[in-house]
Amino acid sequence: MQKRLFIKTYGCQMNVYDSARMTDVMAPLGYMPAVSAEGADLVILNTCHIREKAAEKVFSELGGIRRLKRARERQGGRMLVAVAGCVAQAEGEEIRRRAPFVDIVFGPQAYHRLPEMVTRALADSAGGVLDTSFPAEPKFDYLPERLAAPGTSAFLTVQEGCDKFCTFCVVPYTRGAEYSRPAADVLAEARRLVEAGAREITLLGQNVNAYHGAACASGPNGGEWGLGELIRALAELPGLERIRYTTSHPRDVDDALIAAHRDLPQLMPFLHLPVQSGSDRVLTAMNRRHTAHQYKRTVERLRKARPDLALSSDFIVGYPGESDDDFRATLDLVREIGFAQAFSFKYSVRPGTPAAEAEDQVPEAVKATRLAELQDLLQSQQRAFNQGCVGTVLPVLFEKPGRHPGQLVGRSPYLQAVHADSTPDRIGEIMPVMIHAAAPNSLAGAIIARPTAKEECAA
Ligand code: SAH
Ligand code: SF4
Ligand code: F3S
């Protein structure tokens, strides 16, 4: 009998990828994706623990889910509720205590066992299932080859976990040790995605450029491949028009990756390279293991290889001990580099991480003032970047219908959302778009006719 599965995903793209894989592992058991939790047979919250607010969201969401579960029971049905992801990993016991109606709690490394957990939970109506182990076997080896329809732009996790232990961050604890998938597996999955209609693949990893997977037997270099080599092999896949990767660590940008940016037109000229702070004192305290100067130098080398490279970053303001001068150094770095886009956050205390123990926590009000000032600057850079695109023609990969009828939305090479009037048959195509207008977060334009073969020859 067909059953309904509803997954709500929080946090980073890796959770988006994981949620799609949960759908894949449940499909053979008859679970089909549903658009809402109401009336679903299995509801999964795939959660994020990165900041306090993200983690708290889960508990408020669970209140609503509990009511839906009870309503289902009153109608004589049954709804299993599962909490997955990084909050499950970090606070599994706490979830069981605060929300005992949750049937299954499982961490990011255990979801290949979901069918088994569901079977156990269905058989045992009282106990509940908790699996926050870090299984010895990599889950990737146990996921079905059949993938959910990826759409035009697909995610592909190539690396997971983190050994960097930045002092503010929960990821090394929630995702576990760094692991890179063998290149042959990545290429096989990429091939399947392209066959299923993907035109763009974003390679994912908590530190995707720390990738060091087993090289392909047929590859030119024995042993291991870094991200640069992996991207080079992917660029040979016919039908794969665009390649991106995220998130990178500044320390792991190596020559092979820079060379890939120089040589491969499929590798899009947009890079999310989090710096966190512009102050060396703060960077050292954060255990980032790079200086502001090294970051700038890396950007310089990347821009030399790919002059139109647009940059994005993450920033934390109000890290313990951050002085006004430290914060000014962050503003200076932003002014010097110029970002096309960025995410910035107030430092959030994460229990169990070293920075949580620091005594010189920055007052909330100071964090708020600094965040507002930084965001003003970053937004003005983003507006200027978008405005600079007006009057140019950008190749846009159309992904889906826009908000207005007759409109499609796609992405520029620089990851900007671009709206243009068109028919739905253009979804999945890359079309030249003359940009007419820039909003803070998107562009609007009109598809221009492709040059005819004759015009192209004349050019
Ligand atoms: N692997 C990536 C970051 C993953 S977490 C990297 O190394 O850069 C995504 C972003 O969340 C981080 O870049 C950081 O800016 C932010 N973040 C992580 N922990 C945080 C905390 N405790 N408080 C505020 N922001 C945090
Ligand atoms: Fe977190 Fe640092 Fe690892 Fe990024 S590199 S995931 S910020 S510990
Ligand atoms: Fe959040 Fe876990 Fe991703 S904490 S950011 S979902 S790795």
Short mmCIF file of C-alpha atoms and ligand atoms in Angstrom, two decimals:
data_model
loop_
_atom_site.label_atom_id
_atom_site.label_comp_id
_atom_site.label_asym_id
_atom_site.label_seq_id
_atom_site.Cartn_x
_atom_site.Cartn_y
_atom_site.Cartn_z
CA MET A 1 0.00 0.00 0.00
CA GLN A 2 1.26 3.46 -0.82
CA LYS A 3 2.31 5.53 2.17
CA ARG A 4 3.03 9.21 2.51
CA LEU A 5 6.38 10.60 3.60
CA PHE A 6 6.86 14.23 4.55
CA ILE A 7 10.35 15.60 5.20
CA LYS A 8 11.04 19.11 6.45
CA THR A 9 14.63 20.17 5.93
CA TYR A 10 16.58 22.78 7.88
CA GLY A 11 20.19 23.94 7.64
CA CYS A 12 22.73 23.50 4.91
CA GLN A 13 22.63 21.94 1.44
CA MET A 14 24.04 18.72 2.83
CA ASN A 15 20.80 18.28 4.71
CA VAL A 16 18.90 18.89 1.47
CA TYR A 17 20.95 16.13 -0.16
CA ASP A 18 20.42 13.83 2.84
CA SER A 19 16.64 14.40 2.78
CA ALA A 20 16.56 13.37 -0.88
CA ARG A 21 18.47 10.20 0.01
CA MET A 22 15.99 9.46 2.82
CA THR A 23 13.26 9.65 0.19
CA ASP A 24 15.28 7.22 -1.95
CA VAL A 25 15.76 4.65 0.84
CA MET A 26 12.05 4.74 1.75
CA ALA A 27 10.71 4.47 -1.82
CA PRO A 28 11.09 0.66 -2.04
CA LEU A 29 8.88 0.41 1.07
CA GLY A 30 6.09 2.27 -0.70
CA TYR A 31 6.67 5.71 0.87
CA MET A 32 6.00 8.49 -1.62
CA PRO A 33 6.83 12.18 -1.00
CA ALA A 34 3.99 14.30 0.40
CA VAL A 35 3.74 18.09 0.38
CA SER A 36 2.56 18.48 3.97
CA ALA A 37 2.78 16.69 7.30
CA GLU A 38 -0.98 16.46 7.60
CA GLY A 39 -2.09 12.88 7.15
CA ALA A 40 1.45 11.63 6.45
CA ASP A 41 2.51 8.15 7.59
CA LEU A 42 6.06 9.24 8.32
CA VAL A 43 7.20 12.78 9.16
CA ILE A 44 10.91 13.51 9.31
CA LEU A 45 12.42 16.75 10.57
CA ASN A 46 15.95 16.92 9.20
CA THR A 47 17.50 19.41 11.56
CA CYS A 48 20.38 21.88 11.96
CA HIS A 49 22.33 22.60 15.13
CA ILE A 50 24.65 25.33 13.89
CA ARG A 51 23.17 28.20 15.94
CA GLU A 52 20.88 28.24 18.94
CA LYS A 53 17.94 29.59 16.95
CA ALA A 54 18.23 26.81 14.37
CA ALA A 55 18.13 24.15 17.09
CA GLU A 56 15.22 25.72 18.97
CA LYS A 57 13.09 25.79 15.81
CA VAL A 58 12.90 22.01 15.98
CA PHE A 59 11.17 21.97 19.34
CA SER A 60 8.61 24.56 18.29
CA GLU A 61 7.93 22.66 15.04
CA LEU A 62 7.47 19.45 17.03
CA GLY A 63 4.55 21.04 18.94
CA GLY A 64 2.53 21.27 15.70
CA ILE A 65 3.58 17.80 14.55
CA ARG A 66 2.39 16.34 17.86
CA ARG A 67 -1.11 17.75 17.26
CA LEU A 68 -1.18 16.26 13.74
CA LYS A 69 -0.05 12.90 15.07
CA ARG A 70 -2.80 12.90 17.70
CA ALA A 71 -5.41 13.91 15.08
CA ARG A 72 -4.26 11.01 12.90
CA GLU A 73 -4.59 8.61 15.83
CA ARG A 74 -8.12 9.84 16.57
CA GLN A 75 -8.99 8.85 13.01
CA GLY A 76 -7.60 5.37 13.68
CA GLY A 77 -4.39 5.94 11.67
CA ARG A 78 -0.76 6.11 12.67
CA MET A 79 1.91 8.73 12.02
CA LEU A 80 5.53 7.97 12.79
CA VAL A 81 7.58 11.03 13.74
CA ALA A 82 11.34 11.08 13.26
CA VAL A 83 13.96 13.69 14.08
CA ALA A 84 17.08 13.43 11.95
CA GLY A 85 20.18 15.50 11.28
CA CYS A 86 22.47 17.52 13.49
CA VAL A 87 20.09 18.32 16.38
CA ALA A 88 19.23 14.63 16.58
CA GLN A 89 22.93 13.83 16.74
CA ALA A 90 23.73 16.44 19.38
CA GLU A 91 20.58 16.33 21.49
CA GLY A 92 19.09 12.88 20.88
CA GLU A 93 18.39 12.17 24.55
CA GLU A 94 17.01 15.69 25.10
CA ILE A 95 14.54 15.20 22.23
CA ARG A 96 13.35 11.93 23.72
CA ARG A 97 12.84 13.66 27.07
CA ARG A 98 11.16 16.84 25.79
CA ALA A 99 9.15 15.16 23.01
CA PRO A 100 8.48 11.54 24.00
CA PHE A 101 5.98 11.12 21.15
CA VAL A 102 8.90 11.18 18.69
CA ASP A 103 9.30 7.59 17.45
CA ILE A 104 12.72 7.71 15.83
CA VAL A 105 15.81 9.84 16.42
CA PHE A 106 18.76 9.33 14.11
CA GLY A 107 21.95 11.15 13.21
CA PRO A 108 23.36 12.20 9.82
CA GLN A 109 25.49 9.07 9.50
CA ALA A 110 22.73 6.54 10.18
CA TYR A 111 19.98 7.28 7.66
CA HIS A 112 20.80 4.34 5.40
CA ARG A 113 19.28 2.28 8.25
CA LEU A 114 16.00 4.18 8.14
CA PRO A 115 13.87 1.36 6.66
CA GLU A 116 14.99 -0.91 9.48
CA MET A 117 14.28 1.79 12.09
CA VAL A 118 10.81 2.39 10.67
CA THR A 119 10.03 -1.33 10.77
CA ARG A 120 11.21 -1.48 14.37
CA ALA A 121 9.21 1.59 15.38
CA LEU A 122 6.06 0.21 13.74
CA ALA A 123 6.45 -3.07 15.59
CA ASP A 124 7.12 -1.42 18.93
CA SER A 125 4.52 1.21 19.70
CA ALA A 126 6.02 2.31 23.02
CA GLY A 127 9.81 2.18 22.99
CA GLY A 128 11.09 4.43 20.24
CA VAL A 129 14.29 4.10 18.27
CA LEU A 130 17.49 6.07 18.78
CA ASP A 131 20.45 5.73 16.42
CA THR A 132 23.07 8.41 16.78
CA SER A 133 25.98 6.08 16.24
CA PHE A 134 28.75 6.80 13.77
CA PRO A 135 28.57 3.49 11.89
CA ALA A 136 31.87 2.07 10.69
CA GLU A 137 30.41 1.55 7.21
CA PRO A 138 30.04 4.71 5.11
CA LYS A 139 26.32 5.19 4.50
CA PHE A 140 26.99 6.07 0.85
CA ASP A 141 27.72 2.40 0.15
CA TYR A 142 24.23 1.45 1.34
CA LEU A 143 22.12 3.99 -0.51
CA PRO A 144 20.05 2.87 -3.48
CA GLU A 145 21.30 3.69 -6.95
CA ARG A 146 17.84 4.89 -7.94
CA LEU A 147 17.73 8.61 -7.25
CA ALA A 148 14.79 10.92 -6.76
CA ALA A 149 14.28 13.14 -9.83
CA PRO A 150 17.05 15.71 -9.40
CA GLY A 151 15.67 18.61 -11.44
CA THR A 152 17.90 20.89 -13.48
CA SER A 153 20.32 21.66 -10.69
CA ALA A 154 21.39 18.80 -8.42
CA PHE A 155 23.45 18.42 -5.26
CA LEU A 156 26.02 15.67 -4.91
CA THR A 157 27.75 15.08 -1.58
CA VAL A 158 31.38 14.12 -2.19
CA GLN A 159 32.83 14.76 1.24
CA GLU A 160 31.38 14.87 4.69
CA GLY A 161 32.41 15.63 8.25
CA CYS A 162 35.14 17.91 9.47
CA ASP A 163 38.43 17.56 11.31
CA LYS A 164 39.10 21.27 11.60
CA PHE A 165 37.47 21.95 14.96
CA CYS A 166 36.94 25.69 14.71
CA THR A 167 36.25 26.65 18.30
CA PHE A 168 32.72 27.97 17.67
CA CYS A 169 31.41 25.13 15.53
CA VAL A 170 29.34 22.01 16.22
CA VAL A 171 29.88 20.33 12.85
CA PRO A 172 32.86 18.11 13.81
CA TYR A 173 30.69 16.74 16.63
CA THR A 174 27.44 16.34 14.71
CA ARG A 175 28.80 15.08 11.40
CA GLY A 176 31.87 13.27 12.66
CA ALA A 177 35.28 12.76 11.11
CA GLU A 178 36.14 13.83 7.61
CA TYR A 179 35.31 11.27 4.89
CA SER A 180 35.73 11.51 1.11
CA ARG A 181 33.82 9.28 -1.28
CA PRO A 182 35.82 7.41 -3.92
CA ALA A 183 35.98 9.38 -7.18
CA ALA A 184 34.48 6.47 -9.16
CA ASP A 185 31.34 6.58 -6.98
CA VAL A 186 31.04 10.34 -7.41
CA LEU A 187 31.39 10.06 -11.19
CA ALA A 188 28.82 7.25 -11.34
CA GLU A 189 26.33 9.30 -9.33
CA ALA A 190 27.01 12.36 -11.47
CA ARG A 191 26.34 10.31 -14.58
CA ARG A 192 23.02 9.13 -13.17
CA LEU A 193 22.06 12.69 -12.28
CA VAL A 194 22.84 13.95 -15.78
CA GLU A 195 20.90 11.05 -17.32
CA ALA A 196 17.95 12.02 -15.11
CA GLY A 197 18.04 15.61 -16.41
CA ALA A 198 20.51 17.56 -14.25
CA ARG A 199 22.46 20.20 -16.17
CA GLU A 200 24.26 21.58 -13.15
CA ILE A 201 25.83 19.74 -10.23
CA THR A 202 26.93 21.35 -6.99
CA LEU A 203 29.47 19.20 -5.19
CA LEU A 204 28.86 19.30 -1.47
CA GLY A 205 30.95 18.85 1.62
CA GLN A 206 31.37 20.56 4.97
CA ASN A 207 34.88 21.19 3.69
CA VAL A 208 34.41 20.18 0.13
CA ASN A 209 37.88 21.27 -0.93
CA ALA A 210 39.43 19.00 1.68
CA TYR A 211 38.19 16.24 -0.64
CA HIS A 212 40.76 13.47 -1.06
CA GLY A 213 38.92 10.49 -2.48
CA ALA A 214 40.34 7.31 -3.97
CA ALA A 215 41.29 8.11 -7.57
CA CYS A 216 39.53 6.40 -10.46
CA ALA A 217 41.35 3.29 -11.60
CA SER A 218 41.40 4.74 -15.08
CA GLY A 219 42.59 8.15 -13.93
CA PRO A 220 45.97 9.66 -14.73
CA ASN A 221 47.07 10.05 -11.08
CA GLY A 222 47.32 7.03 -8.86
CA GLY A 223 46.24 7.12 -5.22
CA GLU A 224 43.97 9.99 -4.33
CA TRP A 225 42.33 12.86 -6.10
CA GLY A 226 41.80 16.29 -4.68
CA LEU A 227 38.79 18.41 -5.59
CA GLY A 228 40.60 19.94 -8.58
CA GLU A 229 41.19 16.52 -10.15
CA LEU A 230 37.64 15.42 -9.38
CA ILE A 231 36.17 18.51 -11.07
CA ARG A 232 38.43 17.97 -14.08
CA ALA A 233 37.02 14.44 -14.50
CA LEU A 234 33.44 15.67 -14.05
CA ALA A 235 33.96 18.33 -16.70
CA GLU A 236 34.33 15.52 -19.22
CA LEU A 237 30.78 14.26 -18.67
CA PRO A 238 28.71 15.08 -21.74
CA GLY A 239 25.56 17.01 -20.83
CA LEU A 240 26.93 18.40 -17.58
CA GLU A 241 27.00 22.12 -18.36
CA ARG A 242 27.77 23.63 -14.98
CA ILE A 243 29.77 22.59 -11.93
CA ARG A 244 29.85 24.31 -8.55
CA TYR A 245 31.11 23.29 -5.13
CA THR A 246 30.45 24.36 -1.57
CA THR A 247 31.52 24.93 1.21
CA SER A 248 35.23 25.53 0.95
CA HIS A 249 37.80 26.24 3.59
CA PRO A 250 40.41 28.91 2.76
CA ARG A 251 43.21 26.63 3.93
CA ASP A 252 42.36 23.92 1.43
CA VAL A 253 42.41 25.96 -1.77
CA ASP A 254 45.29 24.28 -3.61
CA ASP A 255 47.00 24.77 -6.97
CA ALA A 256 44.95 22.05 -8.67
CA LEU A 257 41.71 23.75 -7.66
CA ILE A 258 42.92 27.14 -8.84
CA ALA A 259 43.97 25.54 -12.11
CA ALA A 260 40.49 24.04 -12.48
CA HIS A 261 39.04 27.57 -12.19
CA ARG A 262 41.49 28.72 -14.85
CA ASP A 263 40.88 25.91 -17.32
CA LEU A 264 37.32 24.66 -17.05
CA PRO A 265 34.49 26.75 -18.48
CA GLN A 266 31.97 24.42 -16.78
CA LEU A 267 33.27 25.42 -13.36
CA MET A 268 31.16 28.46 -12.54
CA PRO A 269 32.91 31.71 -11.59
CA PHE A 270 31.36 31.94 -8.15
CA LEU A 271 32.95 30.79 -4.93
CA HIS A 272 31.64 30.65 -1.38
CA LEU A 273 34.79 30.93 0.72
CA PRO A 274 33.98 31.67 4.37
CA VAL A 275 36.48 33.88 6.17
CA GLN A 276 34.53 34.47 9.45
CA SER A 277 36.65 37.45 10.57
CA GLY A 278 39.22 39.92 9.26
CA SER A 279 41.17 40.02 12.53
CA ASP A 280 44.13 37.69 12.93
CA ARG A 281 43.67 37.71 16.68
CA VAL A 282 40.10 36.45 16.31
CA LEU A 283 41.01 34.02 13.52
CA THR A 284 43.66 32.48 15.79
CA ALA A 285 41.22 32.24 18.69
CA MET A 286 38.73 30.59 16.34
CA ASN A 287 41.36 28.02 15.33
CA ARG A 288 40.77 28.90 11.67
CA ARG A 289 44.45 28.35 10.94
CA HIS A 290 44.72 31.12 8.34
CA THR A 291 45.38 34.83 8.58
CA ALA A 292 43.50 37.66 6.90
CA HIS A 293 46.52 38.17 4.66
CA GLN A 294 46.54 34.50 3.59
CA TYR A 295 42.84 34.74 2.75
CA LYS A 296 43.41 37.84 0.63
CA ARG A 297 46.35 36.18 -1.11
CA THR A 298 44.22 33.11 -1.92
CA VAL A 299 41.51 35.33 -3.38
CA GLU A 300 44.13 37.16 -5.41
CA ARG A 301 45.40 33.90 -6.90
CA LEU A 302 41.88 32.72 -7.67
CA ARG A 303 41.01 36.02 -9.34
CA LYS A 304 44.17 35.86 -11.38
CA ALA A 305 43.12 32.43 -12.64
CA ARG A 306 39.51 33.47 -13.25
CA PRO A 307 39.23 37.27 -13.41
CA ASP A 308 35.42 37.37 -13.28
CA LEU A 309 35.24 35.19 -10.15
CA ALA A 310 32.55 36.48 -7.76
CA LEU A 311 32.97 35.77 -4.08
CA SER A 312 30.72 34.99 -1.21
CA SER A 313 31.57 34.43 2.43
CA ASP A 314 30.35 33.74 5.96
CA PHE A 315 31.08 36.09 8.86
CA ILE A 316 30.67 35.78 12.59
CA VAL A 317 30.50 38.98 14.64
CA GLY A 318 30.88 39.10 18.41
CA TYR A 319 33.09 36.06 18.80
CA PRO A 320 34.28 36.00 22.45
CA GLY A 321 36.89 38.71 23.01
CA GLU A 322 36.22 40.49 19.69
CA SER A 323 37.16 44.14 20.22
CA ASP A 324 36.06 47.16 18.23
CA ASP A 325 39.41 47.08 16.44
CA ASP A 326 38.94 43.40 15.56
CA PHE A 327 35.54 44.20 14.14
CA ARG A 328 36.99 47.14 12.14
CA ALA A 329 39.50 44.67 10.66
CA THR A 330 36.56 42.60 9.39
CA LEU A 331 35.01 45.68 7.77
CA ASP A 332 38.39 46.51 6.21
CA LEU A 333 38.69 43.01 4.75
CA VAL A 334 35.19 43.24 3.29
CA ARG A 335 36.02 46.61 1.70
CA GLU A 336 39.26 45.27 0.29
CA ILE A 337 37.85 42.06 -1.21
CA GLY A 338 34.35 43.09 -2.32
CA PHE A 339 31.76 40.33 -2.01
CA ALA A 340 28.96 39.58 -4.44
CA GLN A 341 26.97 37.97 -1.65
CA ALA A 342 27.47 36.94 1.97
CA PHE A 343 25.98 35.45 5.12
CA SER A 344 26.69 37.03 8.47
CA PHE A 345 25.74 35.90 11.95
CA LYS A 346 26.00 36.93 15.56
CA TYR A 347 28.19 34.47 17.43
CA SER A 348 25.91 31.89 19.03
CA VAL A 349 27.12 29.93 22.04
CA ARG A 350 27.10 26.19 21.26
CA PRO A 351 27.35 23.98 24.31
CA GLY A 352 30.24 21.55 24.11
CA THR A 353 32.39 23.71 21.83
CA PRO A 354 35.54 25.40 23.23
CA ALA A 355 34.34 28.99 22.60
CA ALA A 356 31.27 28.39 24.75
CA GLU A 357 33.58 28.26 27.77
CA ALA A 358 35.21 31.65 27.07
CA GLU A 359 34.63 34.24 29.75
CA ASP A 360 34.87 37.31 27.54
CA GLN A 361 31.53 36.80 25.77
CA VAL A 362 30.45 39.90 23.83
CA PRO A 363 27.18 41.51 25.01
CA GLU A 364 24.16 40.85 22.79
CA ALA A 365 23.64 44.56 22.09
CA VAL A 366 27.21 44.97 20.82
CA LYS A 367 26.80 41.92 18.58
CA ALA A 368 23.57 43.37 17.18
CA THR A 369 25.16 46.77 16.39
CA ARG A 370 28.16 45.15 14.73
CA LEU A 371 25.98 42.79 12.70
CA ALA A 372 23.86 45.69 11.44
CA GLU A 373 26.95 47.64 10.39
CA LEU A 374 28.52 44.66 8.64
CA GLN A 375 25.28 43.75 6.90
CA ASP A 376 24.88 47.33 5.65
CA LEU A 377 28.29 47.13 4.03
CA LEU A 378 27.75 43.64 2.60
CA GLN A 379 24.35 44.56 1.24
CA SER A 380 25.70 47.66 -0.44
CA GLN A 381 28.35 45.48 -2.11
CA GLN A 382 25.74 42.98 -3.21
CA ARG A 383 23.55 45.75 -4.65
CA ALA A 384 26.51 47.21 -6.50
CA PHE A 385 27.44 43.79 -7.87
CA ASN A 386 23.90 43.16 -9.09
CA GLN A 387 23.60 46.68 -10.49
CA GLY A 388 26.84 46.13 -12.41
CA CYS A 389 25.12 43.29 -14.30
CA VAL A 390 22.43 45.58 -15.74
CA GLY A 391 22.99 46.05 -19.46
CA THR A 392 25.05 42.88 -19.79
CA VAL A 393 24.03 39.55 -21.28
CA LEU A 394 24.31 36.59 -18.89
CA PRO A 395 23.85 32.91 -19.71
CA VAL A 396 21.00 31.76 -17.49
CA LEU A 397 20.19 28.15 -16.67
CA PHE A 398 16.42 28.09 -16.22
CA GLU A 399 15.28 25.95 -13.33
CA LYS A 400 11.58 26.48 -12.64
CA PRO A 401 8.52 28.66 -13.19
CA GLY A 402 8.72 32.13 -11.61
CA ARG A 403 6.15 33.70 -9.34
CA HIS A 404 4.25 35.37 -12.19
CA PRO A 405 2.56 33.44 -14.99
CA GLY A 406 4.68 33.21 -18.12
CA GLN A 407 7.86 33.78 -16.17
CA LEU A 408 10.79 31.46 -15.48
CA VAL A 409 13.54 31.75 -12.94
CA GLY A 410 17.07 30.54 -13.36
CA ARG A 411 20.60 31.24 -12.22
CA SER A 412 23.39 33.32 -13.68
CA PRO A 413 26.96 31.97 -13.54
CA TYR A 414 27.34 34.10 -10.38
CA LEU A 415 24.44 32.29 -8.71
CA GLN A 416 22.09 35.27 -8.91
CA ALA A 417 18.43 34.39 -9.41
CA VAL A 418 17.33 35.73 -12.80
CA HIS A 419 13.69 36.20 -13.84
CA ALA A 420 12.66 36.33 -17.49
CA ASP A 421 9.50 35.77 -19.51
CA SER A 422 9.53 32.42 -21.25
CA THR A 423 7.66 29.22 -21.88
CA PRO A 424 8.19 26.23 -19.55
CA ASP A 425 9.93 24.23 -22.28
CA ARG A 426 13.03 26.36 -21.64
CA ILE A 427 13.47 24.79 -18.18
CA GLY A 428 16.77 22.94 -18.24
CA GLU A 429 18.19 25.18 -20.97
CA ILE A 430 20.89 27.82 -20.79
CA MET A 431 19.74 30.97 -22.59
CA PRO A 432 21.38 34.37 -23.04
CA VAL A 433 19.48 36.98 -21.03
CA MET A 434 19.85 40.74 -21.37
CA ILE A 435 19.66 42.05 -17.81
CA HIS A 436 17.32 45.04 -17.46
CA ALA A 437 16.93 45.45 -13.73
CA ALA A 438 18.61 44.54 -10.45
CA ALA A 439 16.92 44.00 -7.10
CA PRO A 440 18.90 43.33 -3.90
CA ASN A 441 18.53 39.56 -4.29
CA SER A 442 17.76 38.95 -7.93
CA LEU A 443 17.96 40.18 -11.51
CA ALA A 444 15.34 40.55 -14.21
CA GLY A 445 15.89 40.46 -17.94
CA ALA A 446 14.75 39.25 -21.33
CA ILE A 447 15.93 36.26 -23.30
CA ILE A 448 17.65 37.41 -26.42
CA ALA A 449 17.64 35.40 -29.60
CA ARG A 450 20.63 33.16 -29.93
CA PRO A 451 22.87 34.37 -32.75
CA THR A 452 22.17 32.42 -35.92
CA ALA A 453 24.92 30.21 -37.28
CA LYS A 454 25.59 32.88 -39.91
CA GLU A 455 25.96 35.65 -37.33
CA GLU A 456 28.21 33.44 -35.24
CA CYS A 457 30.44 32.80 -38.22
CA ALA A 458 30.60 36.49 -38.98
CA ALA A 459 31.61 37.34 -35.40
N1 SAH B 1 32.40 24.43 6.77
C1 SAH B 1 32.13 25.78 6.63
C2 SAH B 1 31.05 26.33 7.52
C3 SAH B 1 29.91 25.50 7.94
S1 SAH B 1 28.82 26.24 9.09
C4 SAH B 1 33.41 26.56 6.90
O1 SAH B 1 34.34 26.04 7.44
O2 SAH B 1 33.46 27.72 6.62
C5 SAH B 1 28.19 27.63 8.22
C6 SAH B 1 28.49 28.94 8.85
O3 SAH B 1 27.78 29.08 10.06
C7 SAH B 1 29.93 29.15 9.25
O4 SAH B 1 30.72 29.53 8.18
C8 SAH B 1 29.84 30.21 10.29
O5 SAH B 1 29.91 31.50 9.74
C9 SAH B 1 28.45 30.00 10.87
N2 SAH B 1 28.54 29.47 12.24
C10 SAH B 1 29.02 28.28 12.63
N3 SAH B 1 28.97 28.17 13.98
C11 SAH B 1 28.45 29.32 14.45
C12 SAH B 1 28.18 29.83 15.75
N4 SAH B 1 28.43 29.12 16.85
N5 SAH B 1 27.62 31.07 15.85
C13 SAH B 1 27.38 31.81 14.74
N6 SAH B 1 27.62 31.38 13.49
C14 SAH B 1 28.17 30.16 13.34
FE1 SF4 B 2 32.85 24.12 11.33
FE2 SF4 B 2 35.30 25.02 11.01
FE3 SF4 B 2 34.67 22.58 10.20
FE4 SF4 B 2 33.71 24.70 8.92
S1 SF4 B 2 35.88 24.12 9.09
S2 SF4 B 2 32.58 22.89 9.50
S3 SF4 B 2 33.41 26.14 10.56
S4 SF4 B 2 34.71 23.28 12.29
FE1 F3S B 3 23.46 22.64 10.26
FE2 F3S B 3 24.47 20.24 10.44
FE3 F3S B 3 24.53 21.56 8.14
S1 F3S B 3 24.57 21.80 11.96
S2 F3S B 3 24.69 23.66 8.82
S3 F3S B 3 22.75 20.86 9.18
S4 F3S B 3 26.10 20.23 8.96
#
